[in-house]
Amino acid sequence: RTHRAKVAGRTVELSAREFALAEMLFRHPGQVLTREQLLDHAGHNHDPGSNVVDVYVGYLRKKLGKRLIASVRGMGYRLEPDGGAARG
């Protein structure tokens, strides 16, 4: 099953895990989500020391835009409602 997102008028193919993480972020714009919350939503059995969320957020940034997902040091990730445009 394929998952697609439209970004700036173009269609982007997402893997099931990318789609699950993007869905969680888009449902909670501006809210910091922990790695654990994102992993739980993606249905991944996780090791607290795993960097799987970081890897998939990197994939999403490449596909959807670097400024769309902000890292919040020591906490997790946040979807920038304005796409990060206000940060310069």
PDB file of C-alpha atoms in Angstrom, residues 20-62:
ATOM      1  CA  ALA A  20       2.628   7.301  10.274  1.00  0.00           C
ATOM      2  CA  LEU A  21       5.175   9.753  11.678  1.00  0.00           C
ATOM      3  CA  ALA A  22       4.033  12.545   9.358  1.00  0.00           C
ATOM      4  CA  GLU A  23       0.400  11.871  10.289  1.00  0.00           C
ATOM      5  CA  MET A  24       1.172  12.196  14.007  1.00  0.00           C
ATOM      6  CA  LEU A  25       3.067  15.446  13.471  1.00  0.00           C
ATOM      7  CA  PHE A  26       0.367  16.941  11.229  1.00  0.00           C
ATOM      8  CA  ARG A  27      -2.354  16.059  13.731  1.00  0.00           C
ATOM      9  CA  HIS A  28      -0.455  17.999  16.437  1.00  0.00           C
ATOM     10  CA  PRO A  29       1.056  21.096  14.756  1.00  0.00           C
ATOM     11  CA  GLY A  30       3.217  23.204  17.054  1.00  0.00           C
ATOM     12  CA  GLN A  31       3.174  20.548  19.787  1.00  0.00           C
ATOM     13  CA  VAL A  32       6.423  18.861  20.809  1.00  0.00           C
ATOM     14  CA  LEU A  33       6.139  15.100  20.395  1.00  0.00           C
ATOM     15  CA  THR A  34       8.635  12.800  22.051  1.00  0.00           C
ATOM     16  CA  ARG A  35      10.447  10.067  20.178  1.00  0.00           C
ATOM     17  CA  GLU A  36       8.477   7.545  22.234  1.00  0.00           C
ATOM     18  CA  GLN A  37       5.126   9.058  21.196  1.00  0.00           C
ATOM     19  CA  LEU A  38       6.162   8.982  17.550  1.00  0.00           C
ATOM     20  CA  LEU A  39       7.412   5.387  17.774  1.00  0.00           C
ATOM     21  CA  ASP A  40       4.254   4.233  19.544  1.00  0.00           C
ATOM     22  CA  HIS A  41       2.090   5.795  16.836  1.00  0.00           C
ATOM     23  CA  ALA A  42       4.172   4.177  14.110  1.00  0.00           C
ATOM     24  CA  GLY A  43       3.629   0.784  15.784  1.00  0.00           C
ATOM     25  CA  HIS A  44       7.323   0.151  16.238  1.00  0.00           C
ATOM     26  CA  ASN A  45       8.691  -1.874  19.137  1.00  0.00           C
ATOM     27  CA  HIS A  46      11.346   0.493  20.322  1.00  0.00           C
ATOM     28  CA  ASP A  47      14.554   0.480  22.228  1.00  0.00           C
ATOM     29  CA  PRO A  48      14.937   3.741  24.191  1.00  0.00           C
ATOM     30  CA  GLY A  49      18.458   4.131  22.773  1.00  0.00           C
ATOM     31  CA  SER A  50      17.343   3.638  19.175  1.00  0.00           C
ATOM     32  CA  ASN A  51      17.702   6.422  16.634  1.00  0.00           C
ATOM     33  CA  VAL A  52      14.994   5.097  14.294  1.00  0.00           C
ATOM     34  CA  VAL A  53      12.819   8.206  14.757  1.00  0.00           C
ATOM     35  CA  ASP A  54      15.768  10.471  13.972  1.00  0.00           C
ATOM     36  CA  VAL A  55      16.432   8.523  10.788  1.00  0.00           C
ATOM     37  CA  TYR A  56      12.817   8.677   9.620  1.00  0.00           C
ATOM     38  CA  VAL A  57      12.477  12.363  10.501  1.00  0.00           C
ATOM     39  CA  GLY A  58      15.537  12.880   8.300  1.00  0.00           C
ATOM     40  CA  TYR A  59      13.770  11.083   5.446  1.00  0.00           C
ATOM     41  CA  LEU A  60      10.655  13.221   5.966  1.00  0.00           C
ATOM     42  CA  ARG A  61      12.703  16.415   5.955  1.00  0.00           C
ATOM     43  CA  LYS A  62      14.259  15.438   2.626  1.00  0.00           C
TER      44      LYS A  62
END
